[in-house]
PDB file of C-alpha atoms and ligand atoms in Angstrom:
ATOM      1  CA  MET A   1      -0.197  -0.021   0.184  1.00  0.00           C
ATOM      2  CA  ARG A   2       1.303   3.402  -1.123  1.00  0.00           C
ATOM      3  CA  ALA A   3       0.860   5.735   2.303  1.00  0.00           C
ATOM      4  CA  GLY A   4       1.801   9.033   3.020  1.00  0.00           C
ATOM      5  CA  VAL A   5       1.646  12.865   3.759  1.00  0.00           C
ATOM      6  CA  PHE A   6       0.929  15.952   2.525  1.00  0.00           C
ATOM      7  CA  GLN A   7       2.642  18.455   4.780  1.00  0.00           C
ATOM      8  CA  PHE A   8       1.803  22.080   3.794  1.00  0.00           C
ATOM      9  CA  ASN A   9       0.807  25.929   5.203  1.00  0.00           C
ATOM     10  CA  PRO A  10      -2.698  26.337   4.666  1.00  0.00           C
ATOM     11  CA  VAL A  11      -3.843  29.850   3.886  1.00  0.00           C
ATOM     12  CA  PHE A  12      -5.893  30.806   6.679  1.00  0.00           C
ATOM     13  CA  GLY A  13      -9.655  31.363   5.774  1.00  0.00           C
ATOM     14  CA  ASP A  14      -9.021  30.384   2.071  1.00  0.00           C
ATOM     15  CA  LYS A  15     -10.781  27.148   1.672  1.00  0.00           C
ATOM     16  CA  LYS A  16     -10.917  27.354  -2.291  1.00  0.00           C
ATOM     17  CA  ALA A  17      -6.520  28.079  -2.371  1.00  0.00           C
ATOM     18  CA  ASN A  18      -6.153  24.975   0.850  1.00  0.00           C
ATOM     19  CA  LEU A  19      -8.697  22.808  -1.698  1.00  0.00           C
ATOM     20  CA  ASP A  20      -6.511  23.567  -5.030  1.00  0.00           C
ATOM     21  CA  LYS A  21      -3.330  22.793  -3.237  1.00  0.00           C
ATOM     22  CA  ILE A  22      -4.486  19.619  -1.843  1.00  0.00           C
ATOM     23  CA  GLU A  23      -6.087  18.548  -5.408  1.00  0.00           C
ATOM     24  CA  GLN A  24      -2.492  19.127  -6.985  1.00  0.00           C
ATOM     25  CA  ALA A  25      -0.610  17.407  -4.234  1.00  0.00           C
ATOM     26  CA  VAL A  26      -3.227  14.087  -4.331  1.00  0.00           C
ATOM     27  CA  LEU A  27      -2.771  14.240  -8.351  1.00  0.00           C
ATOM     28  CA  LYS A  28       1.100  13.782  -8.252  1.00  0.00           C
ATOM     29  CA  ALA A  29       0.983  11.761  -4.825  1.00  0.00           C
ATOM     30  CA  GLU A  30      -0.553   8.375  -6.906  1.00  0.00           C
ATOM     31  CA  ALA A  31      -1.205   7.272  -3.374  1.00  0.00           C
ATOM     32  CA  ASP A  32      -3.397   4.643  -2.005  1.00  0.00           C
ATOM     33  CA  ILE A  33      -4.033   6.747   1.138  1.00  0.00           C
ATOM     34  CA  ILE A  34      -2.652  10.301   1.914  1.00  0.00           C
ATOM     35  CA  VAL A  35      -3.093  12.069   5.028  1.00  0.00           C
ATOM     36  CA  LEU A  36      -3.302  16.117   5.667  1.00  0.00           C
ATOM     37  CA  PRO A  37      -2.919  18.232   8.681  1.00  0.00           C
ATOM     38  CA  GLU A  38      -5.351  19.199  11.154  1.00  0.00           C
ATOM     39  CA  LEU A  39      -7.877  21.974  10.254  1.00  0.00           C
ATOM     40  CA  CYS A  40      -6.037  22.497   7.026  1.00  0.00           C
ATOM     41  CA  LEU A  41      -9.042  23.634   4.824  1.00  0.00           C
ATOM     42  CA  SER A  42      -9.606  26.497   7.229  1.00  0.00           C
ATOM     43  CA  GLY A  43      -6.468  27.349   9.068  1.00  0.00           C
ATOM     44  CA  TYR A  44      -6.109  27.346  13.130  1.00  0.00           C
ATOM     45  CA  GLN A  45      -6.159  30.501  14.778  1.00  0.00           C
ATOM     46  CA  PHE A  46      -9.572  31.471  15.229  1.00  0.00           C
ATOM     47  CA  THR A  47     -10.690  34.832  17.069  1.00  0.00           C
ATOM     48  CA  SER A  48     -14.344  34.283  17.129  1.00  0.00           C
ATOM     49  CA  ILE A  49     -17.081  31.752  16.964  1.00  0.00           C
ATOM     50  CA  ASP A  50     -18.406  33.462  13.672  1.00  0.00           C
ATOM     51  CA  GLU A  51     -15.069  32.547  11.955  1.00  0.00           C
ATOM     52  CA  VAL A  52     -15.354  29.193  12.951  1.00  0.00           C
ATOM     53  CA  ALA A  53     -19.013  28.866  11.816  1.00  0.00           C
ATOM     54  CA  ALA A  54     -17.589  30.846   8.463  1.00  0.00           C
ATOM     55  CA  LEU A  55     -15.540  28.106   8.132  1.00  0.00           C
ATOM     56  CA  SER A  56     -17.181  24.969   9.157  1.00  0.00           C
ATOM     57  CA  ASP A  57     -18.599  22.119   6.461  1.00  0.00           C
ATOM     58  CA  LYS A  58     -21.637  19.639   7.112  1.00  0.00           C
ATOM     59  CA  ILE A  59     -21.025  15.762   6.138  1.00  0.00           C
ATOM     60  CA  PRO A  60     -21.628  15.061   3.358  1.00  0.00           C
ATOM     61  CA  GLU A  61     -23.341  17.804   1.725  1.00  0.00           C
ATOM     62  CA  SER A  62     -20.828  20.832   1.905  1.00  0.00           C
ATOM     63  CA  GLU A  63     -19.088  22.004  -1.153  1.00  0.00           C
ATOM     64  CA  SER A  64     -15.654  21.386   0.404  1.00  0.00           C
ATOM     65  CA  ILE A  65     -16.241  17.756   1.602  1.00  0.00           C
ATOM     66  CA  LYS A  66     -17.948  16.897  -1.698  1.00  0.00           C
ATOM     67  CA  ARG A  67     -14.640  18.139  -3.701  1.00  0.00           C
ATOM     68  CA  LEU A  68     -12.382  16.246  -1.079  1.00  0.00           C
ATOM     69  CA  ALA A  69     -14.352  12.953  -2.164  1.00  0.00           C
ATOM     70  CA  GLY A  70     -14.511  13.717  -6.015  1.00  0.00           C
ATOM     71  CA  ILE A  71     -10.623  14.156  -5.639  1.00  0.00           C
ATOM     72  CA  SER A  72     -10.620  10.635  -3.925  1.00  0.00           C
ATOM     73  CA  GLU A  73     -13.149   9.194  -6.675  1.00  0.00           C
ATOM     74  CA  LYS A  74     -10.920  10.940  -9.783  1.00  0.00           C
ATOM     75  CA  THR A  75      -7.280   9.520  -8.341  1.00  0.00           C
ATOM     76  CA  GLY A  76      -8.543   6.193  -6.148  1.00  0.00           C
ATOM     77  CA  THR A  77      -6.994   7.979  -2.849  1.00  0.00           C
ATOM     78  CA  TYR A  78      -8.038   7.581   0.479  1.00  0.00           C
ATOM     79  CA  ILE A  79      -7.913  10.930   2.187  1.00  0.00           C
ATOM     80  CA  ALA A  80      -8.011  11.823   5.617  1.00  0.00           C
ATOM     81  CA  ALA A  81      -8.059  15.879   6.148  1.00  0.00           C
ATOM     82  CA  GLY A  82      -8.769  17.842   9.050  1.00  0.00           C
ATOM     83  CA  PHE A  83     -11.500  20.217   8.862  1.00  0.00           C
ATOM     84  CA  ILE A  84     -14.082  21.853  11.122  1.00  0.00           C
ATOM     85  CA  GLU A  85     -17.529  19.947  11.546  1.00  0.00           C
ATOM     86  CA  GLN A  86     -20.498  21.706  11.961  1.00  0.00           C
ATOM     87  CA  GLN A  87     -23.480  19.795  13.458  1.00  0.00           C
ATOM     88  CA  GLY A  88     -26.363  21.723  14.747  1.00  0.00           C
ATOM     89  CA  ASP A  89     -25.153  24.813  16.606  1.00  0.00           C
ATOM     90  CA  LYS A  90     -21.889  22.684  17.450  1.00  0.00           C
ATOM     91  CA  PHE A  91     -18.596  22.756  15.606  1.00  0.00           C
ATOM     92  CA  TYR A  92     -15.978  19.860  15.926  1.00  0.00           C
ATOM     93  CA  ASN A  93     -12.153  19.926  15.247  1.00  0.00           C
ATOM     94  CA  ALA A  94     -12.462  16.731  12.992  1.00  0.00           C
ATOM     95  CA  SER A  95     -11.134  14.708  10.174  1.00  0.00           C
ATOM     96  CA  VAL A  96     -12.670  13.338   7.420  1.00  0.00           C
ATOM     97  CA  LEU A  97     -11.995  10.120   5.657  1.00  0.00           C
ATOM     98  CA  THR A  98     -13.252  10.175   1.736  1.00  0.00           C
ATOM     99  CA  GLY A  99     -12.520   7.460  -0.373  1.00  0.00           C
ATOM    100  CA  PRO A 100     -13.544   6.709  -4.265  1.00  0.00           C
ATOM    101  CA  GLU A 101     -17.270   5.718  -2.627  1.00  0.00           C
ATOM    102  CA  GLY A 102     -17.444   8.965  -0.873  1.00  0.00           C
ATOM    103  CA  VAL A 103     -17.309   9.708   2.874  1.00  0.00           C
ATOM    104  CA  ALA A 104     -15.733   6.712   4.370  1.00  0.00           C
ATOM    105  CA  GLY A 105     -15.673   7.781   7.929  1.00  0.00           C
ATOM    106  CA  VAL A 106     -15.281  10.678  10.318  1.00  0.00           C
ATOM    107  CA  TYR A 107     -13.523  11.352  13.629  1.00  0.00           C
ATOM    108  CA  ARG A 108     -14.192  14.331  15.880  1.00  0.00           C
ATOM    109  CA  LYS A 109     -11.031  15.169  18.177  1.00  0.00           C
ATOM    110  CA  VAL A 110     -11.899  14.138  21.620  1.00  0.00           C
ATOM    111  CA  HIS A 111      -8.921  15.840  23.267  1.00  0.00           C
ATOM    112  CA  LEU A 112      -8.881  19.758  22.775  1.00  0.00           C
ATOM    113  CA  PHE A 113      -5.718  21.833  22.594  1.00  0.00           C
ATOM    114  CA  PHE A 114      -5.416  25.186  24.204  1.00  0.00           C
ATOM    115  CA  GLU A 115      -7.617  27.835  22.870  1.00  0.00           C
ATOM    116  CA  GLU A 116      -9.698  25.338  20.752  1.00  0.00           C
ATOM    117  CA  LYS A 117     -11.809  24.518  24.033  1.00  0.00           C
ATOM    118  CA  GLU A 118     -13.338  28.102  23.486  1.00  0.00           C
ATOM    119  CA  PHE A 119     -14.374  27.240  20.010  1.00  0.00           C
ATOM    120  CA  PHE A 120     -15.021  23.109  19.773  1.00  0.00           C
ATOM    121  CA  THR A 121     -17.349  20.570  21.274  1.00  0.00           C
ATOM    122  CA  PRO A 122     -15.137  17.578  22.663  1.00  0.00           C
ATOM    123  CA  GLY A 123     -15.568  14.724  20.234  1.00  0.00           C
ATOM    124  CA  ASP A 124     -18.341  12.401  20.889  1.00  0.00           C
ATOM    125  CA  LEU A 125     -17.709   9.253  18.181  1.00  0.00           C
ATOM    126  CA  GLY A 126     -15.180   7.739  20.340  1.00  0.00           C
ATOM    127  CA  PHE A 127     -12.045   6.148  18.121  1.00  0.00           C
ATOM    128  CA  PRO A 128     -13.920   4.471  15.221  1.00  0.00           C
ATOM    129  CA  VAL A 129     -12.065   2.019  12.457  1.00  0.00           C
ATOM    130  CA  PHE A 130     -12.986   1.758   8.837  1.00  0.00           C
ATOM    131  CA  SER A 131     -12.010  -0.756   6.720  1.00  0.00           C
ATOM    132  CA  ILE A 132     -10.421   0.427   3.204  1.00  0.00           C
ATOM    133  CA  PRO A 133      -8.914  -2.094   0.558  1.00  0.00           C
ATOM    134  CA  GLY A 134      -5.664  -3.959   2.384  1.00  0.00           C
ATOM    135  CA  ALA A 135      -6.527  -1.951   5.701  1.00  0.00           C
ATOM    136  CA  LYS A 136      -8.258  -1.008   8.880  1.00  0.00           C
ATOM    137  CA  VAL A 137      -7.410   2.722   9.820  1.00  0.00           C
ATOM    138  CA  GLY A 138      -8.986   4.801  12.288  1.00  0.00           C
ATOM    139  CA  MET A 139      -8.013   8.772  12.964  1.00  0.00           C
ATOM    140  CA  MET A 140      -6.891  10.750  15.915  1.00  0.00           C
ATOM    141  CA  ILE A 141      -5.862  14.519  15.813  1.00  0.00           C
ATOM    142  CA  CYS A 142      -2.584  16.263  17.094  1.00  0.00           C
ATOM    143  CA  PHE A 143      -2.735  16.800  20.688  1.00  0.00           C
ATOM    144  CA  ASP A 144      -4.637  13.243  21.224  1.00  0.00           C
ATOM    145  CA  TRP A 145      -0.974  11.880  20.989  1.00  0.00           C
ATOM    146  CA  LEU A 146      -0.441  12.980  24.442  1.00  0.00           C
ATOM    147  CA  PHE A 147      -3.346  10.542  25.748  1.00  0.00           C
ATOM    148  CA  PRO A 148      -2.198   7.194  25.135  1.00  0.00           C
ATOM    149  CA  GLU A 149      -5.652   5.824  25.585  1.00  0.00           C
ATOM    150  CA  ALA A 150      -6.770   7.317  21.916  1.00  0.00           C
ATOM    151  CA  ALA A 151      -3.909   5.297  20.013  1.00  0.00           C
ATOM    152  CA  ARG A 152      -4.474   1.942  22.241  1.00  0.00           C
ATOM    153  CA  SER A 153      -8.622   2.583  21.838  1.00  0.00           C
ATOM    154  CA  LEU A 154      -7.763   2.504  17.752  1.00  0.00           C
ATOM    155  CA  THR A 155      -5.515  -0.394  17.863  1.00  0.00           C
ATOM    156  CA  LEU A 156      -7.848  -2.357  20.310  1.00  0.00           C
ATOM    157  CA  ASN A 157     -10.741  -1.279  17.970  1.00  0.00           C
ATOM    158  CA  GLY A 158      -8.513  -3.291  14.847  1.00  0.00           C
ATOM    159  CA  ALA A 159      -6.756  -0.382  13.325  1.00  0.00           C
ATOM    160  CA  ASP A 160      -3.644  -1.089  11.284  1.00  0.00           C
ATOM    161  CA  ILE A 161      -2.477   2.726  10.657  1.00  0.00           C
ATOM    162  CA  ILE A 162      -3.557   5.682  12.627  1.00  0.00           C
ATOM    163  CA  LEU A 163      -4.248   8.913  10.237  1.00  0.00           C
ATOM    164  CA  HIS A 164      -2.861  11.318  12.583  1.00  0.00           C
ATOM    165  CA  PRO A 165      -3.610  15.009  10.800  1.00  0.00           C
ATOM    166  CA  ALA A 166      -1.947  17.442  13.239  1.00  0.00           C
ATOM    167  CA  ASN A 167      -1.119  21.311  13.630  1.00  0.00           C
ATOM    168  CA  LEU A 168       1.654  20.487  16.162  1.00  0.00           C
ATOM    169  CA  VAL A 169       3.126  23.835  18.375  1.00  0.00           C
ATOM    170  CA  LEU A 170       4.973  21.728  21.255  1.00  0.00           C
ATOM    171  CA  PRO A 171       8.150  19.505  20.283  1.00  0.00           C
ATOM    172  CA  TYR A 172       7.241  16.466  21.631  1.00  0.00           C
ATOM    173  CA  CYS A 173       5.172  14.679  19.707  1.00  0.00           C
ATOM    174  CA  GLN A 174       6.958  12.936  16.945  1.00  0.00           C
ATOM    175  CA  GLN A 175       8.918  11.049  18.932  1.00  0.00           C
ATOM    176  CA  ALA A 176       6.008  10.516  21.597  1.00  0.00           C
ATOM    177  CA  MET A 177       4.836   8.663  18.478  1.00  0.00           C
ATOM    178  CA  ILE A 178       7.096   6.422  17.966  1.00  0.00           C
ATOM    179  CA  THR A 179       6.575   4.719  21.429  1.00  0.00           C
ATOM    180  CA  ARG A 180       2.522   4.818  20.645  1.00  0.00           C
ATOM    181  CA  CYS A 181       3.866   2.639  17.779  1.00  0.00           C
ATOM    182  CA  ILE A 182       5.651   0.302  19.715  1.00  0.00           C
ATOM    183  CA  GLU A 183       3.228  -0.057  22.662  1.00  0.00           C
ATOM    184  CA  ASN A 184       0.599  -1.036  20.150  1.00  0.00           C
ATOM    185  CA  ARG A 185       2.290  -2.472  17.227  1.00  0.00           C
ATOM    186  CA  VAL A 186       0.617   0.078  14.621  1.00  0.00           C
ATOM    187  CA  PHE A 187       1.399   2.297  11.817  1.00  0.00           C
ATOM    188  CA  ALA A 188       1.376   5.815  12.463  1.00  0.00           C
ATOM    189  CA  VAL A 189       1.030   8.688   9.716  1.00  0.00           C
ATOM    190  CA  THR A 190       1.100  11.960  11.023  1.00  0.00           C
ATOM    191  CA  ALA A 191       0.510  15.175   8.995  1.00  0.00           C
ATOM    192  CA  ASN A 192       1.700  17.815  10.611  1.00  0.00           C
ATOM    193  CA  ARG A 193       1.827  21.525   9.108  1.00  0.00           C
ATOM    194  CA  THR A 194       4.182  24.272   8.488  1.00  0.00           C
ATOM    195  CA  GLY A 195       4.274  27.993   8.631  1.00  0.00           C
ATOM    196  CA  ARG A 196       3.009  30.224  11.446  1.00  0.00           C
ATOM    197  CA  GLU A 197      -0.342  31.976  12.429  1.00  0.00           C
ATOM    198  CA  LYS A 198      -0.518  35.602  14.217  1.00  0.00           C
ATOM    199  CA  ARG A 199      -4.111  36.703  14.320  1.00  0.00           C
ATOM    200  CA  GLY A 200      -6.415  39.141  16.680  1.00  0.00           C
ATOM    201  CA  GLY A 201      -3.168  40.221  18.616  1.00  0.00           C
ATOM    202  CA  LYS A 202      -2.552  36.599  19.664  1.00  0.00           C
ATOM    203  CA  PRO A 203       0.875  34.975  20.235  1.00  0.00           C
ATOM    204  CA  GLU A 204       2.237  33.513  17.428  1.00  0.00           C
ATOM    205  CA  LEU A 205       1.990  29.996  16.749  1.00  0.00           C
ATOM    206  CA  LYS A 206       4.671  28.451  15.241  1.00  0.00           C
ATOM    207  CA  PHE A 207       3.840  24.749  13.469  1.00  0.00           C
ATOM    208  CA  THR A 208       6.698  22.570  13.824  1.00  0.00           C
ATOM    209  CA  GLY A 209       6.212  20.151  10.195  1.00  0.00           C
ATOM    210  CA  GLU A 210       8.297  16.736  10.642  1.00  0.00           C
ATOM    211  CA  SER A 211       5.394  14.972   9.413  1.00  0.00           C
ATOM    212  CA  GLN A 212       6.346  11.145   9.316  1.00  0.00           C
ATOM    213  CA  ILE A 213       5.770   7.458   9.279  1.00  0.00           C
ATOM    214  CA  VAL A 214       6.554   4.987  12.020  1.00  0.00           C
ATOM    215  CA  ASP A 215       6.079   1.461  11.406  1.00  0.00           C
ATOM    216  CA  PRO A 216       4.969  -0.982  14.310  1.00  0.00           C
ATOM    217  CA  LYS A 217       8.480  -1.787  16.015  1.00  0.00           C
ATOM    218  CA  GLY A 218       9.355   2.014  15.976  1.00  0.00           C
ATOM    219  CA  ASN A 219      11.200   2.464  12.964  1.00  0.00           C
ATOM    220  CA  LEU A 220      10.746   5.882  11.508  1.00  0.00           C
ATOM    221  CA  LEU A 221      10.227   5.616   7.761  1.00  0.00           C
ATOM    222  CA  PHE A 222      10.780   9.315   7.418  1.00  0.00           C
ATOM    223  CA  ARG A 223      10.096  12.640   8.299  1.00  0.00           C
ATOM    224  CA  LEU A 224      10.178  15.459   6.748  1.00  0.00           C
ATOM    225  CA  GLY A 225      12.042  18.931   7.563  1.00  0.00           C
ATOM    226  CA  LYS A 226      10.317  21.917   9.640  1.00  0.00           C
ATOM    227  CA  GLU A 227       9.533  24.039   6.976  1.00  0.00           C
ATOM    228  CA  THR A 228       9.260  21.749   4.076  1.00  0.00           C
ATOM    229  CA  GLU A 229       6.196  21.650   1.778  1.00  0.00           C
ATOM    230  CA  SER A 230       5.983  18.529   0.092  1.00  0.00           C
ATOM    231  CA  VAL A 231       4.330  14.755  -0.462  1.00  0.00           C
ATOM    232  CA  GLN A 232       5.775  11.852   0.765  1.00  0.00           C
ATOM    233  CA  ILE A 233       4.823   8.408  -0.032  1.00  0.00           C
ATOM    234  CA  ILE A 234       5.972   5.031   0.845  1.00  0.00           C
ATOM    235  CA  GLU A 235       5.228   1.562   0.266  1.00  0.00           C
ATOM    236  CA  ILE A 236       4.118   0.025   3.350  1.00  0.00           C
ATOM    237  CA  ASP A 237       2.702  -3.600   4.397  1.00  0.00           C
ATOM    238  CA  PRO A 238      -0.081  -2.951   6.622  1.00  0.00           C
ATOM    239  CA  SER A 239      -0.425  -6.852   7.694  1.00  0.00           C
ATOM    240  CA  ILE A 240       2.239  -6.692   9.833  1.00  0.00           C
ATOM    241  CA  ALA A 241      -0.018  -4.518  12.456  1.00  0.00           C
ATOM    242  CA  GLY A 242      -1.893  -7.929  12.713  1.00  0.00           C
ATOM    243  CA  ASN A 243       1.327  -9.456  14.595  1.00  0.00           C
ATOM    244  CA  LYS A 244       1.431  -8.533  18.376  1.00  0.00           C
ATOM    245  CA  MET A 245       3.701 -10.882  19.238  1.00  0.00           C
ATOM    246  CA  ILE A 246       7.111  -9.175  20.719  1.00  0.00           C
ATOM    247  CA  THR A 247       8.269 -12.378  21.559  1.00  0.00           C
ATOM    248  CA  ASP A 248       7.687 -15.488  21.205  1.00  0.00           C
ATOM    249  CA  ILE A 249       5.454 -15.753  24.209  1.00  0.00           C
ATOM    250  CA  ASN A 250       4.236 -12.142  24.677  1.00  0.00           C
ATOM    251  CA  ASP A 251       1.563 -11.082  22.976  1.00  0.00           C
ATOM    252  CA  ILE A 252       1.136  -7.352  23.834  1.00  0.00           C
ATOM    253  CA  PHE A 253      -2.909  -7.273  23.724  1.00  0.00           C
ATOM    254  CA  MET A 254      -3.322 -10.719  25.504  1.00  0.00           C
ATOM    255  CA  ASP A 255      -0.577  -9.724  28.180  1.00  0.00           C
ATOM    256  CA  ARG A 256      -2.584  -6.777  28.922  1.00  0.00           C
ATOM    257  CA  ARG A 257      -4.240  -6.659  32.806  1.00  0.00           C
ATOM    258  CA  PRO A 258      -6.942  -4.400  33.197  1.00  0.00           C
ATOM    259  CA  ASP A 259      -8.038  -6.035  35.820  1.00  0.00           C
ATOM    260  CA  VAL A 260      -5.217  -4.508  37.903  1.00  0.00           C
ATOM    261  CA  TYR A 261      -4.980  -0.806  36.133  1.00  0.00           C
ATOM    262  CA  THR A 262      -6.310   1.293  38.247  1.00  0.00           C
ATOM    263  CA  ASN A 263      -7.996   3.832  35.669  1.00  0.00           C
ATOM    264  CA  GLN A 264     -11.070   4.768  37.327  1.00  0.00           C
ATOM    265  CA  VAL A 265      -9.535   7.478  39.916  1.00  0.00           C
ATOM    266  CA  GLN A 266      -9.944  11.097  38.397  1.00  0.00           C
ATOM    267  CA  ARG A 267      -7.211  13.968  39.529  1.00  0.00           C
ATOM    268  CA  ASP A 268      -9.057  15.680  41.708  1.00  0.00           C
ATOM    269  CA  GLU A 269      -9.801  12.325  44.178  1.00  0.00           C
ATOM    270  CA  ARG A 270      -5.797  11.276  44.084  1.00  0.00           C
ATOM    271  CA  THR A 271      -4.460  11.192  47.692  1.00  0.00           C
ATOM    272  CA  GLY A 272      -0.950  12.314  48.846  1.00  0.00           C
TER     273      GLY A 272
HETATM  274  C1  LIG B   1      -3.141  20.946  18.702  1.00  0.00           C
HETATM  275  O1  LIG B   1      -3.498  19.919  18.850  1.00  0.00           O
HETATM  276  N1  LIG B   1      -3.393  21.194  17.721  1.00  0.00           N
HETATM  277  C2  LIG B   1      -1.330  21.071  19.058  1.00  0.00           C
END
């Protein structure tokens, strides 16, 4: 399977320009699956809920979603793309998976980062997994990396590949994803953006690039530069994610001990 990323610097507020760039990139990629950054249709640093609303899309009928699905249909490429999903009076930081058949899946970001909490409703769809030819895939978005439960849930739900749109500003994620892959024996495709945003008198955000693919043994298959705008596609074999044996007698999922994990305790209940 040819899998990869399009790392780029979306223009805030210009969905048409961003989609034009995405279309060129997907045509060039000749990939089976390509991951794009978080909120890559709209840009990231919002100054009001009116801005969020104006840049949002509905599944499946919005023009931008139809255009992504059209690109998938034309190229045969599955596309995971971050966007603002509107449902009723709520807005989600979401990722859509489009394929030749149309919309193949949606994920809504569970762990919201920093000012996202002002504008978005936390995801309410869990960590669903979708079948595409040759693999089962699931999505998580950017800051979800900090919560091992996200990658764990996706893998327990059957994902071979984690599709990971991101707008990273902290320096830890790319290294942390190596551990996420080792502990779950899964592929992860992290597509980060480049560039900077400084809007409405807010502090500047500098996005860190370095999009990458990690394999189920923690091998870094590629990592792009911090500023590079480019498409990178490689051949992977998703079936190797089906092997959860870390030694001949240790299956990392069968060896889990949920009966002894104390995950009921919330932060405000901790003692000491
Ligand atoms: C992030 O979750 N966009 C850092």
